[in-house]
Each structure stands twice: as C-alpha cells, then as structure tokens.
Amino acid sequence: MPTLAIAGGTSASLGRAITTALLQNASQWNAVILSRTTHAPIWLRAIDPDSARTQIRATALKGVDTVVSVTSAYDGFGPKGWENVMSTKWTFGGVWEECVAQKDKIECAKFNHGSFMNYIGHGIYPVPSHVDEASLLEKMKGGGGYMAGEDDACQGLLRQGDLKDGSGAFLIGLKNGIAELPQKDDGSWPRITMTSMKDVGRFVVASLNLPSGKWEENMTMAGDTLTMGELLAHAEAITGRKFEASVVKQADLEKKMRETTQDNFMAQMWAEFKLAYIRDMEDEVVLKPVVNQLCPAVKPMGLREYMETFYRSA
C-alpha cells in the first residue's frame, strides 16, 4: 500500500480534512504525518485509534511515495492565484520552487481551493463550551473525526473573519443577519469560488489515485462559484430575513488599507481579499473546476446546501 506524507497534517483544518478523507478511502493509502510534535491530536485518535494506518514523524521521508504540504501560516488560504494579495504572498515561497527544480524527477501540482466556505459557518452555533477529553474523543469517533455543531460546520477554521458582530464570520453572518460584501464600481457583483474544508480533503485524496501524468500544474477545484449578490440572496432565503448588508467598493478598501497599521495583519488581509474579489479575475478568485472534472466521483457541497445543512441544524 503506498504512503502519503502530509506536512502540517496534525492541523485541525486542512491536515484533518486530508487525513480523514484518506482513511475513509479504505483501499489505497497509508499516511505519515510530518509534524514538530509526535503527539496525536484527538481527532486523529478518533479515526485511527491504534495508529494502524497513520504515523507521526518529525523528520524522514523514507518509504514515502507522495507528499502533500499544508504548512502555510493560514493553512493554505493563500493558494496559487493569490500572489497579488500581498498579505499572503510570503507563504508561497520555498516548497514550490524546489518542486519545479526537480520536475524532471517528480510529478507535482498546486491545489487551489479558492475561499473557504466554512467562514459562513462562524457564529451560527454558540461559542463551544469546554468538553473533557474523553467525551470529545467519543463525539469525534461518532462524527468521523469531527464533533457535531461548530466543529463540523467550521472544520478547524478559526473565528478570524472581520464582520462587525464579532462572530468571526466573513462576508455573511447567518446568525445575526448581517453582510459586508465587495461590489464593483459599476454596481455589479463580483464572483467568488468557495470550497468547504472537507471537500478540499476529498478532492486532494481523489487526485492521489489518478494515473501518472494526469495531474495539471494548477489543480483548481470549486465547491461553488457564484456572485456576491447570489451569496446574499441564498442567505436571506435560508434564514427567512432581510439582511443588514453593507457594500464596500475599491476606494473604500484602498482607504482602509492606507489607514490600517502594518501590525494589524488580519485587517490588511481581509481588505486585500475583498479587493481581489472586486478584480473578479479568473484563476485568482474565480476558479476552473479542474479537479472536479478529473475526479467526478467527488460531489462537493454547494453554498446553499452548506447553509441549509448547518443553519437549520443549529
């Protein structure tokens, strides 16, 4: 059985998404998780309690067939196509350049998932209360490595969004009925490609089983592509309420960036992302479904389905 090494694989977000998808794919791969710690997180103990198919190592790639790296500062939220977003540009260097230098010896690809759909899930559920380790382990066993509620909705993504209600959501806050959406100067809505964390994991794992030579350099994927206006319309339809929606345009965002201090990294980043949406460029924020077409058995969750699933279960 071939072995996949996941650099950064103990993370609760993309590391968990890829590892859980891999272990649910019963036939094909074992996993080596490359991490600074050899302590297995609770979610990993929930899905592989006897370490039958996973190992955690600090170093060494002996016996490894394929490596997936999710070791950027924001767990891959700066994929290929986001080089114009200066706040994330520094996360790209190193690994890919080394892959390109060895391209006559190895097959390599960049996986671009667009924006995480899971930011829409923040604030739907109450702030999680403390759960003792034994109870958490049992809950995660029942959920395939995820605990029902916010953990299953947000899938390891932290409450870092910039909505004014403090929910940690980004663009749309379902619980409190608010939105802050970028709009072009001509009044039209730009597009956005979104994919849930779990579906990123499923797409990556499905790609591992493609025949040699089938990978493209840019393995873009799409859970859903829609306009900001459609995003708002879905939110209002699912919640049954009119949202308090604020519109931001290019001049607003550029002014905000001038007024934001360099040490306020998150505020800079969100403003830059919204400027990227306004540019509405293919292969930056609007992605071709390359992996969807190569791996048609993976049926990703669309944005409306995501909202229906988690808002209505809260």
PDB file of C-alpha atoms in Angstrom:
ATOM      1  CA  MET A   1       0.000   0.000   0.000  1.00  0.00           C
ATOM      2  CA  PRO A   2       1.535   3.399  -0.962  1.00  0.00           C
ATOM      3  CA  THR A   3       2.257   6.017   1.696  1.00  0.00           C
ATOM      4  CA  LEU A   4       1.308   9.694   1.683  1.00  0.00           C
ATOM      5  CA  ALA A   5       3.264  12.176   3.820  1.00  0.00           C
ATOM      6  CA  ILE A   6       1.238  15.191   4.959  1.00  0.00           C
ATOM      7  CA  ALA A   7       3.395  18.120   6.059  1.00  0.00           C
ATOM      8  CA  GLY A   8       1.372  20.015   8.644  1.00  0.00           C
ATOM      9  CA  GLY A   9      -1.008  17.094   8.896  1.00  0.00           C
ATOM     10  CA  THR A  10      -1.787  17.457  12.608  1.00  0.00           C
ATOM     11  CA  SER A  11      -3.624  20.743  11.975  1.00  0.00           C
ATOM     12  CA  ALA A  12      -7.334  20.697  12.795  1.00  0.00           C
ATOM     13  CA  SER A  13      -8.184  22.252   9.431  1.00  0.00           C
ATOM     14  CA  LEU A  14      -6.597  21.085   6.154  1.00  0.00           C
ATOM     15  CA  GLY A  15      -4.444  18.437   7.836  1.00  0.00           C
ATOM     16  CA  ARG A  16      -7.527  16.869   9.371  1.00  0.00           C
ATOM     17  CA  ALA A  17      -9.553  17.225   6.159  1.00  0.00           C
ATOM     18  CA  ILE A  18      -6.981  15.365   4.082  1.00  0.00           C
ATOM     19  CA  THR A  19      -6.207  12.693   6.689  1.00  0.00           C
ATOM     20  CA  THR A  20      -9.855  11.872   7.416  1.00  0.00           C
ATOM     21  CA  ALA A  21     -10.605  11.665   3.687  1.00  0.00           C
ATOM     22  CA  LEU A  22      -7.597   9.395   3.223  1.00  0.00           C
ATOM     23  CA  LEU A  23      -8.615   6.981   5.980  1.00  0.00           C
ATOM     24  CA  GLN A  24     -12.208   6.851   4.766  1.00  0.00           C
ATOM     25  CA  ASN A  25     -10.800   5.671   1.434  1.00  0.00           C
ATOM     26  CA  ALA A  26     -10.357   2.147   2.717  1.00  0.00           C
ATOM     27  CA  SER A  27      -8.299   0.545  -0.004  1.00  0.00           C
ATOM     28  CA  GLN A  28      -5.446   2.628  -1.034  1.00  0.00           C
ATOM     29  CA  TRP A  29      -3.092   4.668   1.156  1.00  0.00           C
ATOM     30  CA  ASN A  30      -1.338   4.820   4.484  1.00  0.00           C
ATOM     31  CA  ALA A  31      -0.370   8.194   5.951  1.00  0.00           C
ATOM     32  CA  VAL A  32       2.740   9.659   7.525  1.00  0.00           C
ATOM     33  CA  ILE A  33       2.092  12.988   9.223  1.00  0.00           C
ATOM     34  CA  LEU A  34       5.105  15.290   9.344  1.00  0.00           C
ATOM     35  CA  SER A  35       4.886  17.444  12.455  1.00  0.00           C
ATOM     36  CA  ARG A  36       7.032  19.116  15.095  1.00  0.00           C
ATOM     37  CA  THR A  37       5.144  17.074  17.681  1.00  0.00           C
ATOM     38  CA  THR A  38       4.635  13.317  17.764  1.00  0.00           C
ATOM     39  CA  HIS A  39       1.506  13.653  19.925  1.00  0.00           C
ATOM     40  CA  ALA A  40      -1.602  12.542  18.040  1.00  0.00           C
ATOM     41  CA  PRO A  41      -4.443  15.091  18.191  1.00  0.00           C
ATOM     42  CA  ILE A  42      -7.822  13.896  19.465  1.00  0.00           C
ATOM     43  CA  TRP A  43      -9.415  13.880  16.022  1.00  0.00           C
ATOM     44  CA  LEU A  44      -6.701  11.521  14.748  1.00  0.00           C
ATOM     45  CA  ARG A  45      -7.110   9.173  17.707  1.00  0.00           C
ATOM     46  CA  ALA A  46     -10.837   9.153  16.973  1.00  0.00           C
ATOM     47  CA  ILE A  47     -10.425   7.892  13.412  1.00  0.00           C
ATOM     48  CA  ASP A  48      -7.288   5.742  13.794  1.00  0.00           C
ATOM     49  CA  PRO A  49      -7.170   4.722  17.470  1.00  0.00           C
ATOM     50  CA  ASP A  50      -4.495   2.044  17.073  1.00  0.00           C
ATOM     51  CA  SER A  51      -2.324   4.019  14.626  1.00  0.00           C
ATOM     52  CA  ALA A  52      -2.950   1.216  12.160  1.00  0.00           C
ATOM     53  CA  ARG A  53      -2.698   3.468   9.107  1.00  0.00           C
ATOM     54  CA  THR A  54      -1.008   6.637  10.339  1.00  0.00           C
ATOM     55  CA  GLN A  55       2.360   7.549  11.830  1.00  0.00           C
ATOM     56  CA  ILE A  56       3.566  10.924  13.098  1.00  0.00           C
ATOM     57  CA  ARG A  57       7.194  11.801  12.417  1.00  0.00           C
ATOM     58  CA  ALA A  58       9.264  14.924  12.928  1.00  0.00           C
ATOM     59  CA  THR A  59      11.559  14.103  10.001  1.00  0.00           C
ATOM     60  CA  ALA A  60      12.351  11.472   7.369  1.00  0.00           C
ATOM     61  CA  LEU A  61      10.584  10.567   4.155  1.00  0.00           C
ATOM     62  CA  LYS A  62      11.876   7.023   3.824  1.00  0.00           C
ATOM     63  CA  GLY A  63       9.242   4.835   2.182  1.00  0.00           C
ATOM     64  CA  VAL A  64       7.027   7.797   1.233  1.00  0.00           C
ATOM     65  CA  ASP A  65       5.558   7.887  -2.271  1.00  0.00           C
ATOM     66  CA  THR A  66       3.807  11.280  -2.292  1.00  0.00           C
ATOM     67  CA  VAL A  67       3.994  14.464  -0.182  1.00  0.00           C
ATOM     68  CA  VAL A  68       1.198  16.991   0.379  1.00  0.00           C
ATOM     69  CA  SER A  69       2.178  20.217   2.149  1.00  0.00           C
ATOM     70  CA  VAL A  70      -0.358  22.355   4.026  1.00  0.00           C
ATOM     71  CA  THR A  71       2.221  24.266   6.049  1.00  0.00           C
ATOM     72  CA  SER A  72       1.452  27.908   5.259  1.00  0.00           C
ATOM     73  CA  ALA A  73       0.632  30.339   8.040  1.00  0.00           C
ATOM     74  CA  TYR A  74      -3.062  30.183   7.226  1.00  0.00           C
ATOM     75  CA  ASP A  75      -3.327  26.514   6.372  1.00  0.00           C
ATOM     76  CA  GLY A  76      -3.313  27.023   2.645  1.00  0.00           C
ATOM     77  CA  PHE A  77      -5.562  30.097   2.448  1.00  0.00           C
ATOM     78  CA  GLY A  78      -3.028  31.581   0.047  1.00  0.00           C
ATOM     79  CA  PRO A  79      -3.003  29.153  -2.871  1.00  0.00           C
ATOM     80  CA  LYS A  80      -1.789  29.600  -6.425  1.00  0.00           C
ATOM     81  CA  GLY A  81      -3.570  32.583  -7.917  1.00  0.00           C
ATOM     82  CA  TRP A  82      -3.400  34.720  -4.752  1.00  0.00           C
ATOM     83  CA  GLU A  83       0.084  36.109  -5.454  1.00  0.00           C
ATOM     84  CA  ASN A  84      -1.401  39.602  -5.885  1.00  0.00           C
ATOM     85  CA  VAL A  85      -2.645  39.515  -2.293  1.00  0.00           C
ATOM     86  CA  MET A  86       0.446  40.845  -0.545  1.00  0.00           C
ATOM     87  CA  SER A  87      -0.610  39.675   2.933  1.00  0.00           C
ATOM     88  CA  THR A  88      -0.327  36.051   1.828  1.00  0.00           C
ATOM     89  CA  LYS A  89       2.432  36.318  -0.782  1.00  0.00           C
ATOM     90  CA  TRP A  90       5.155  35.362   1.696  1.00  0.00           C
ATOM     91  CA  THR A  91       3.530  31.963   2.308  1.00  0.00           C
ATOM     92  CA  PHE A  92       4.224  30.739  -1.243  1.00  0.00           C
ATOM     93  CA  GLY A  93       7.988  30.576  -1.306  1.00  0.00           C
ATOM     94  CA  GLY A  94      10.283  27.613  -0.963  1.00  0.00           C
ATOM     95  CA  VAL A  95       8.405  24.371  -1.468  1.00  0.00           C
ATOM     96  CA  TRP A  96       7.107  25.010  -4.974  1.00  0.00           C
ATOM     97  CA  GLU A  97      10.402  26.392  -6.249  1.00  0.00           C
ATOM     98  CA  GLU A  98      12.145  23.221  -5.079  1.00  0.00           C
ATOM     99  CA  CYS A  99       9.490  21.083  -6.783  1.00  0.00           C
ATOM    100  CA  VAL A 100       9.992  22.945 -10.063  1.00  0.00           C
ATOM    101  CA  ALA A 101      13.755  22.489  -9.779  1.00  0.00           C
ATOM    102  CA  GLN A 102      13.185  18.718  -9.584  1.00  0.00           C
ATOM    103  CA  LYS A 103      10.376  18.482 -12.155  1.00  0.00           C
ATOM    104  CA  ASP A 104      12.294  16.036 -14.346  1.00  0.00           C
ATOM    105  CA  LYS A 105      12.309  13.612 -11.382  1.00  0.00           C
ATOM    106  CA  ILE A 106       8.942  14.186  -9.706  1.00  0.00           C
ATOM    107  CA  GLU A 107       5.341  14.945 -10.614  1.00  0.00           C
ATOM    108  CA  CYS A 108       3.974  17.979  -8.772  1.00  0.00           C
ATOM    109  CA  ALA A 109       0.896  20.185  -8.661  1.00  0.00           C
ATOM    110  CA  LYS A 110      -0.619  23.120  -6.780  1.00  0.00           C
ATOM    111  CA  PHE A 111      -4.095  22.643  -5.322  1.00  0.00           C
ATOM    112  CA  ASN A 112      -6.175  25.835  -5.277  1.00  0.00           C
ATOM    113  CA  HIS A 113      -9.475  25.692  -3.397  1.00  0.00           C
ATOM    114  CA  GLY A 114     -10.448  29.357  -3.551  1.00  0.00           C
ATOM    115  CA  SER A 115     -12.077  30.743  -0.400  1.00  0.00           C
ATOM    116  CA  PHE A 116     -13.170  28.502   2.435  1.00  0.00           C
ATOM    117  CA  MET A 117     -16.935  28.090   2.557  1.00  0.00           C
ATOM    118  CA  ASN A 118     -16.603  27.399   6.277  1.00  0.00           C
ATOM    119  CA  TYR A 119     -16.275  31.101   7.130  1.00  0.00           C
ATOM    120  CA  ILE A 120     -20.031  31.289   6.540  1.00  0.00           C
ATOM    121  CA  GLY A 121     -20.476  28.842   9.435  1.00  0.00           C
ATOM    122  CA  HIS A 122     -18.972  31.026  12.143  1.00  0.00           C
ATOM    123  CA  GLY A 123     -21.451  32.425  14.617  1.00  0.00           C
ATOM    124  CA  ILE A 124     -24.265  30.005  13.760  1.00  0.00           C
ATOM    125  CA  TYR A 125     -23.609  27.971  16.900  1.00  0.00           C
ATOM    126  CA  PRO A 126     -22.859  29.262  20.410  1.00  0.00           C
ATOM    127  CA  VAL A 127     -19.206  29.565  21.390  1.00  0.00           C
ATOM    128  CA  PRO A 128     -18.277  25.946  22.188  1.00  0.00           C
ATOM    129  CA  SER A 129     -18.144  25.138  25.876  1.00  0.00           C
ATOM    130  CA  HIS A 130     -15.307  23.087  27.319  1.00  0.00           C
ATOM    131  CA  VAL A 131     -15.647  19.350  26.695  1.00  0.00           C
ATOM    132  CA  ASP A 132     -13.443  16.921  28.600  1.00  0.00           C
ATOM    133  CA  GLU A 133     -11.059  14.868  26.507  1.00  0.00           C
ATOM    134  CA  ALA A 134     -12.837  11.524  26.944  1.00  0.00           C
ATOM    135  CA  SER A 135     -16.198  12.972  25.892  1.00  0.00           C
ATOM    136  CA  LEU A 136     -14.633  14.830  22.973  1.00  0.00           C
ATOM    137  CA  LEU A 137     -12.976  11.641  21.766  1.00  0.00           C
ATOM    138  CA  GLU A 138     -16.303   9.791  21.768  1.00  0.00           C
ATOM    139  CA  LYS A 139     -18.082  12.625  19.965  1.00  0.00           C
ATOM    140  CA  MET A 140     -15.374  12.742  17.303  1.00  0.00           C
ATOM    141  CA  LYS A 141     -15.487   8.983  16.834  1.00  0.00           C
ATOM    142  CA  GLY A 142     -19.170   9.320  16.032  1.00  0.00           C
ATOM    143  CA  GLY A 143     -18.515  12.152  13.582  1.00  0.00           C
ATOM    144  CA  GLY A 144     -15.609  10.669  11.650  1.00  0.00           C
ATOM    145  CA  GLY A 145     -13.081  12.989  13.287  1.00  0.00           C
ATOM    146  CA  TYR A 146     -15.444  15.948  13.744  1.00  0.00           C
ATOM    147  CA  MET A 147     -17.751  16.908  16.604  1.00  0.00           C
ATOM    148  CA  ALA A 148     -21.317  17.889  15.719  1.00  0.00           C
ATOM    149  CA  GLY A 149     -22.018  21.621  15.813  1.00  0.00           C
ATOM    150  CA  GLU A 150     -19.465  24.339  15.149  1.00  0.00           C
ATOM    151  CA  ASP A 151     -16.582  21.890  14.706  1.00  0.00           C
ATOM    152  CA  ASP A 152     -18.420  20.089  11.902  1.00  0.00           C
ATOM    153  CA  ALA A 153     -19.513  23.374  10.321  1.00  0.00           C
ATOM    154  CA  CYS A 154     -16.214  25.258  10.519  1.00  0.00           C
ATOM    155  CA  GLN A 155     -13.928  22.216  10.240  1.00  0.00           C
ATOM    156  CA  GLY A 156     -10.980  23.723  12.090  1.00  0.00           C
ATOM    157  CA  LEU A 157     -11.179  27.213  10.614  1.00  0.00           C
ATOM    158  CA  LEU A 158     -10.678  29.788  13.360  1.00  0.00           C
ATOM    159  CA  ARG A 159     -13.079  32.650  14.136  1.00  0.00           C
ATOM    160  CA  GLN A 160     -10.972  35.245  12.322  1.00  0.00           C
ATOM    161  CA  GLY A 161     -13.440  36.922   9.953  1.00  0.00           C
ATOM    162  CA  ASP A 162     -13.983  40.672  10.123  1.00  0.00           C
ATOM    163  CA  LEU A 163     -17.770  41.068  10.400  1.00  0.00           C
ATOM    164  CA  LYS A 164     -18.762  43.771  12.870  1.00  0.00           C
ATOM    165  CA  ASP A 165     -20.836  41.401  15.040  1.00  0.00           C
ATOM    166  CA  GLY A 166     -17.631  39.708  16.235  1.00  0.00           C
ATOM    167  CA  SER A 167     -18.871  36.277  15.155  1.00  0.00           C
ATOM    168  CA  GLY A 168     -15.671  35.523  13.259  1.00  0.00           C
ATOM    169  CA  ALA A 169     -17.629  35.086  10.027  1.00  0.00           C
ATOM    170  CA  PHE A 170     -16.502  36.625   6.740  1.00  0.00           C
ATOM    171  CA  LEU A 171     -18.767  38.294   4.154  1.00  0.00           C
ATOM    172  CA  ILE A 172     -22.024  36.828   5.546  1.00  0.00           C
ATOM    173  CA  GLY A 173     -23.175  36.364   9.156  1.00  0.00           C
ATOM    174  CA  LEU A 174     -26.135  33.999   9.142  1.00  0.00           C
ATOM    175  CA  LYS A 175     -26.901  34.176  12.851  1.00  0.00           C
ATOM    176  CA  ASN A 176     -27.233  37.950  13.112  1.00  0.00           C
ATOM    177  CA  GLY A 177     -28.369  38.675   9.560  1.00  0.00           C
ATOM    178  CA  ILE A 178     -25.515  40.943   8.504  1.00  0.00           C
ATOM    179  CA  ALA A 179     -23.230  41.116   5.488  1.00  0.00           C
ATOM    180  CA  GLU A 180     -20.309  43.160   4.198  1.00  0.00           C
ATOM    181  CA  LEU A 181     -19.853  42.477   0.516  1.00  0.00           C
ATOM    182  CA  PRO A 182     -17.460  43.900  -2.086  1.00  0.00           C
ATOM    183  CA  GLN A 183     -19.034  45.414  -5.184  1.00  0.00           C
ATOM    184  CA  LYS A 184     -17.570  46.733  -8.429  1.00  0.00           C
ATOM    185  CA  ASP A 185     -17.681  50.453  -9.176  1.00  0.00           C
ATOM    186  CA  ASP A 186     -20.318  49.889 -11.870  1.00  0.00           C
ATOM    187  CA  GLY A 187     -22.644  48.372  -9.260  1.00  0.00           C
ATOM    188  CA  SER A 188     -22.296  44.772 -10.447  1.00  0.00           C
ATOM    189  CA  TRP A 189     -21.469  41.922  -8.092  1.00  0.00           C
ATOM    190  CA  PRO A 190     -18.123  40.127  -8.445  1.00  0.00           C
ATOM    191  CA  ARG A 191     -17.836  36.359  -8.288  1.00  0.00           C
ATOM    192  CA  ILE A 192     -16.308  34.093  -5.675  1.00  0.00           C
ATOM    193  CA  THR A 193     -15.294  30.423  -5.725  1.00  0.00           C
ATOM    194  CA  MET A 194     -15.769  28.667  -2.389  1.00  0.00           C
ATOM    195  CA  THR A 195     -14.994  25.128  -1.239  1.00  0.00           C
ATOM    196  CA  SER A 196     -15.560  23.517   2.141  1.00  0.00           C
ATOM    197  CA  MET A 197     -12.541  22.246   4.045  1.00  0.00           C
ATOM    198  CA  LYS A 198     -13.779  18.635   3.958  1.00  0.00           C
ATOM    199  CA  ASP A 199     -14.271  18.781   0.196  1.00  0.00           C
ATOM    200  CA  VAL A 200     -10.725  20.082  -0.271  1.00  0.00           C
ATOM    201  CA  GLY A 201      -9.555  16.946   1.540  1.00  0.00           C
ATOM    202  CA  ARG A 202     -11.751  14.699  -0.597  1.00  0.00           C
ATOM    203  CA  PHE A 203     -10.546  16.301  -3.831  1.00  0.00           C
ATOM    204  CA  VAL A 204      -6.879  16.010  -2.836  1.00  0.00           C
ATOM    205  CA  VAL A 205      -7.242  12.344  -1.871  1.00  0.00           C
ATOM    206  CA  ALA A 206      -9.151  11.518  -5.060  1.00  0.00           C
ATOM    207  CA  SER A 207      -6.359  13.163  -7.053  1.00  0.00           C
ATOM    208  CA  LEU A 208      -3.816  10.800  -5.497  1.00  0.00           C
ATOM    209  CA  ASN A 209      -5.443   7.921  -7.329  1.00  0.00           C
ATOM    210  CA  LEU A 210      -5.253   9.496 -10.783  1.00  0.00           C
ATOM    211  CA  PRO A 211      -2.959   7.758 -13.290  1.00  0.00           C
ATOM    212  CA  SER A 212       0.574   9.088 -13.582  1.00  0.00           C
ATOM    213  CA  GLY A 213       0.746  12.140 -15.815  1.00  0.00           C
ATOM    214  CA  LYS A 214      -2.852  13.230 -15.215  1.00  0.00           C
ATOM    215  CA  TRP A 215      -2.054  15.998 -12.753  1.00  0.00           C
ATOM    216  CA  GLU A 216      -2.066  19.531 -14.108  1.00  0.00           C
ATOM    217  CA  GLU A 217       0.273  22.131 -12.656  1.00  0.00           C
ATOM    218  CA  ASN A 218      -2.678  24.097 -11.259  1.00  0.00           C
ATOM    219  CA  MET A 219      -5.208  21.687  -9.784  1.00  0.00           C
ATOM    220  CA  THR A 220      -8.030  24.154  -9.180  1.00  0.00           C
ATOM    221  CA  MET A 221     -11.279  22.986  -7.607  1.00  0.00           C
ATOM    222  CA  ALA A 222     -14.677  24.518  -6.921  1.00  0.00           C
ATOM    223  CA  GLY A 223     -17.312  23.678  -4.372  1.00  0.00           C
ATOM    224  CA  ASP A 224     -19.411  26.505  -5.793  1.00  0.00           C
ATOM    225  CA  THR A 225     -18.902  29.637  -7.871  1.00  0.00           C
ATOM    226  CA  LEU A 226     -21.463  32.408  -7.515  1.00  0.00           C
ATOM    227  CA  THR A 227     -21.776  36.171  -7.299  1.00  0.00           C
ATOM    228  CA  MET A 228     -21.768  38.128  -4.062  1.00  0.00           C
ATOM    229  CA  GLY A 229     -25.383  39.011  -4.819  1.00  0.00           C
ATOM    230  CA  GLU A 230     -26.289  35.333  -5.058  1.00  0.00           C
ATOM    231  CA  LEU A 231     -24.463  34.709  -1.782  1.00  0.00           C
ATOM    232  CA  LEU A 232     -26.660  37.333  -0.107  1.00  0.00           C
ATOM    233  CA  ALA A 233     -29.839  36.024  -1.755  1.00  0.00           C
ATOM    234  CA  HIS A 234     -29.161  32.476  -0.531  1.00  0.00           C
ATOM    235  CA  ALA A 235     -28.513  33.727   2.998  1.00  0.00           C
ATOM    236  CA  GLU A 236     -31.772  35.691   3.093  1.00  0.00           C
ATOM    237  CA  ALA A 237     -33.745  32.785   1.653  1.00  0.00           C
ATOM    238  CA  ILE A 238     -32.346  30.237   4.115  1.00  0.00           C
ATOM    239  CA  THR A 239     -32.748  32.428   7.205  1.00  0.00           C
ATOM    240  CA  GLY A 240     -36.051  33.985   6.143  1.00  0.00           C
ATOM    241  CA  ARG A 241     -34.919  37.517   6.985  1.00  0.00           C
ATOM    242  CA  LYS A 242     -33.745  40.676   5.257  1.00  0.00           C
ATOM    243  CA  PHE A 243     -30.047  41.208   5.927  1.00  0.00           C
ATOM    244  CA  GLU A 244     -28.367  44.405   7.026  1.00  0.00           C
ATOM    245  CA  ALA A 245     -25.968  44.478   4.091  1.00  0.00           C
ATOM    246  CA  SER A 246     -23.080  46.913   3.713  1.00  0.00           C
ATOM    247  CA  VAL A 247     -21.365  47.370   0.364  1.00  0.00           C
ATOM    248  CA  VAL A 248     -17.653  48.169   0.060  1.00  0.00           C
ATOM    249  CA  LYS A 249     -16.031  49.355  -3.146  1.00  0.00           C
ATOM    250  CA  GLN A 250     -12.457  49.670  -4.316  1.00  0.00           C
ATOM    251  CA  ALA A 251     -11.928  53.210  -2.992  1.00  0.00           C
ATOM    252  CA  ASP A 252     -13.305  52.229   0.438  1.00  0.00           C
ATOM    253  CA  LEU A 253     -10.925  49.307   0.698  1.00  0.00           C
ATOM    254  CA  GLU A 254      -7.894  51.230  -0.526  1.00  0.00           C
ATOM    255  CA  LYS A 255      -8.635  53.936   2.063  1.00  0.00           C
ATOM    256  CA  LYS A 256      -8.953  51.291   4.768  1.00  0.00           C
ATOM    257  CA  MET A 257      -5.602  49.804   3.815  1.00  0.00           C
ATOM    258  CA  ARG A 258      -3.911  53.217   3.987  1.00  0.00           C
ATOM    259  CA  GLU A 259      -5.365  53.782   7.453  1.00  0.00           C
ATOM    260  CA  THR A 260      -4.593  50.301   8.802  1.00  0.00           C
ATOM    261  CA  THR A 261      -1.272  49.885  10.571  1.00  0.00           C
ATOM    262  CA  GLN A 262       1.129  47.246   9.308  1.00  0.00           C
ATOM    263  CA  ASP A 263       0.922  45.305  12.561  1.00  0.00           C
ATOM    264  CA  ASN A 264      -2.843  44.802  12.068  1.00  0.00           C
ATOM    265  CA  PHE A 265      -2.215  41.892   9.734  1.00  0.00           C
ATOM    266  CA  MET A 266      -5.728  40.441   9.727  1.00  0.00           C
ATOM    267  CA  ALA A 267      -7.420  43.742   8.824  1.00  0.00           C
ATOM    268  CA  GLN A 268      -4.943  44.197   5.965  1.00  0.00           C
ATOM    269  CA  MET A 269      -5.577  40.669   4.751  1.00  0.00           C
ATOM    270  CA  TRP A 270      -9.378  40.927   4.696  1.00  0.00           C
ATOM    271  CA  ALA A 271      -9.217  44.227   2.813  1.00  0.00           C
ATOM    272  CA  GLU A 272      -6.842  42.704   0.269  1.00  0.00           C
ATOM    273  CA  PHE A 273      -9.104  39.704  -0.219  1.00  0.00           C
ATOM    274  CA  LYS A 274     -12.088  41.968  -0.902  1.00  0.00           C
ATOM    275  CA  LEU A 275     -10.029  43.928  -3.427  1.00  0.00           C
ATOM    276  CA  ALA A 276      -9.168  40.619  -5.094  1.00  0.00           C
ATOM    277  CA  TYR A 277     -12.874  39.765  -5.320  1.00  0.00           C
ATOM    278  CA  ILE A 278     -13.576  43.147  -6.938  1.00  0.00           C
ATOM    279  CA  ARG A 279     -10.923  42.395  -9.588  1.00  0.00           C
ATOM    280  CA  ASP A 280     -13.070  39.321 -10.399  1.00  0.00           C
ATOM    281  CA  MET A 281     -10.201  37.594 -12.187  1.00  0.00           C
ATOM    282  CA  GLU A 282     -10.141  34.029 -13.475  1.00  0.00           C
ATOM    283  CA  ASP A 283      -7.543  31.869 -11.679  1.00  0.00           C
ATOM    284  CA  GLU A 284      -7.346  34.362  -8.812  1.00  0.00           C
ATOM    285  CA  VAL A 285     -10.725  34.254  -7.034  1.00  0.00           C
ATOM    286  CA  VAL A 286     -12.754  32.549  -9.776  1.00  0.00           C
ATOM    287  CA  LEU A 287     -11.529  29.017 -10.406  1.00  0.00           C
ATOM    288  CA  LYS A 288     -11.956  26.464 -13.150  1.00  0.00           C
ATOM    289  CA  PRO A 289     -13.224  23.095 -11.844  1.00  0.00           C
ATOM    290  CA  VAL A 290     -10.133  21.184 -13.000  1.00  0.00           C
ATOM    291  CA  VAL A 291     -10.100  18.634 -10.164  1.00  0.00           C
ATOM    292  CA  ASN A 292     -13.904  18.330 -10.313  1.00  0.00           C
ATOM    293  CA  GLN A 293     -13.583  17.155 -13.912  1.00  0.00           C
ATOM    294  CA  LEU A 294     -10.648  14.827 -13.220  1.00  0.00           C
ATOM    295  CA  CYS A 295     -12.370  13.311 -10.161  1.00  0.00           C
ATOM    296  CA  PRO A 296     -16.113  13.306 -10.978  1.00  0.00           C
ATOM    297  CA  ALA A 297     -16.928  10.855  -8.169  1.00  0.00           C
ATOM    298  CA  VAL A 298     -16.347  13.678  -5.659  1.00  0.00           C
ATOM    299  CA  LYS A 299     -19.567  15.669  -5.358  1.00  0.00           C
ATOM    300  CA  PRO A 300     -18.754  18.818  -3.378  1.00  0.00           C
ATOM    301  CA  MET A 301     -21.213  20.661  -1.176  1.00  0.00           C
ATOM    302  CA  GLY A 302     -22.598  23.826  -2.748  1.00  0.00           C
ATOM    303  CA  LEU A 303     -23.003  27.069  -0.834  1.00  0.00           C
ATOM    304  CA  ARG A 304     -26.785  26.866  -0.450  1.00  0.00           C
ATOM    305  CA  GLU A 305     -26.561  23.244   0.718  1.00  0.00           C
ATOM    306  CA  TYR A 306     -23.910  24.282   3.244  1.00  0.00           C
ATOM    307  CA  MET A 307     -26.168  26.993   4.638  1.00  0.00           C
ATOM    308  CA  GLU A 308     -29.183  24.693   4.772  1.00  0.00           C
ATOM    309  CA  THR A 309     -27.227  21.920   6.472  1.00  0.00           C
ATOM    310  CA  PHE A 310     -25.695  23.949   9.271  1.00  0.00           C
ATOM    311  CA  TYR A 311     -28.033  26.904   9.804  1.00  0.00           C
ATOM    312  CA  ARG A 312     -31.068  24.665  10.083  1.00  0.00           C
ATOM    313  CA  SER A 313     -29.356  22.230  12.440  1.00  0.00           C
ATOM    314  CA  ALA A 314     -28.204  24.947  14.861  1.00  0.00           C
TER     315      ALA A 314
END
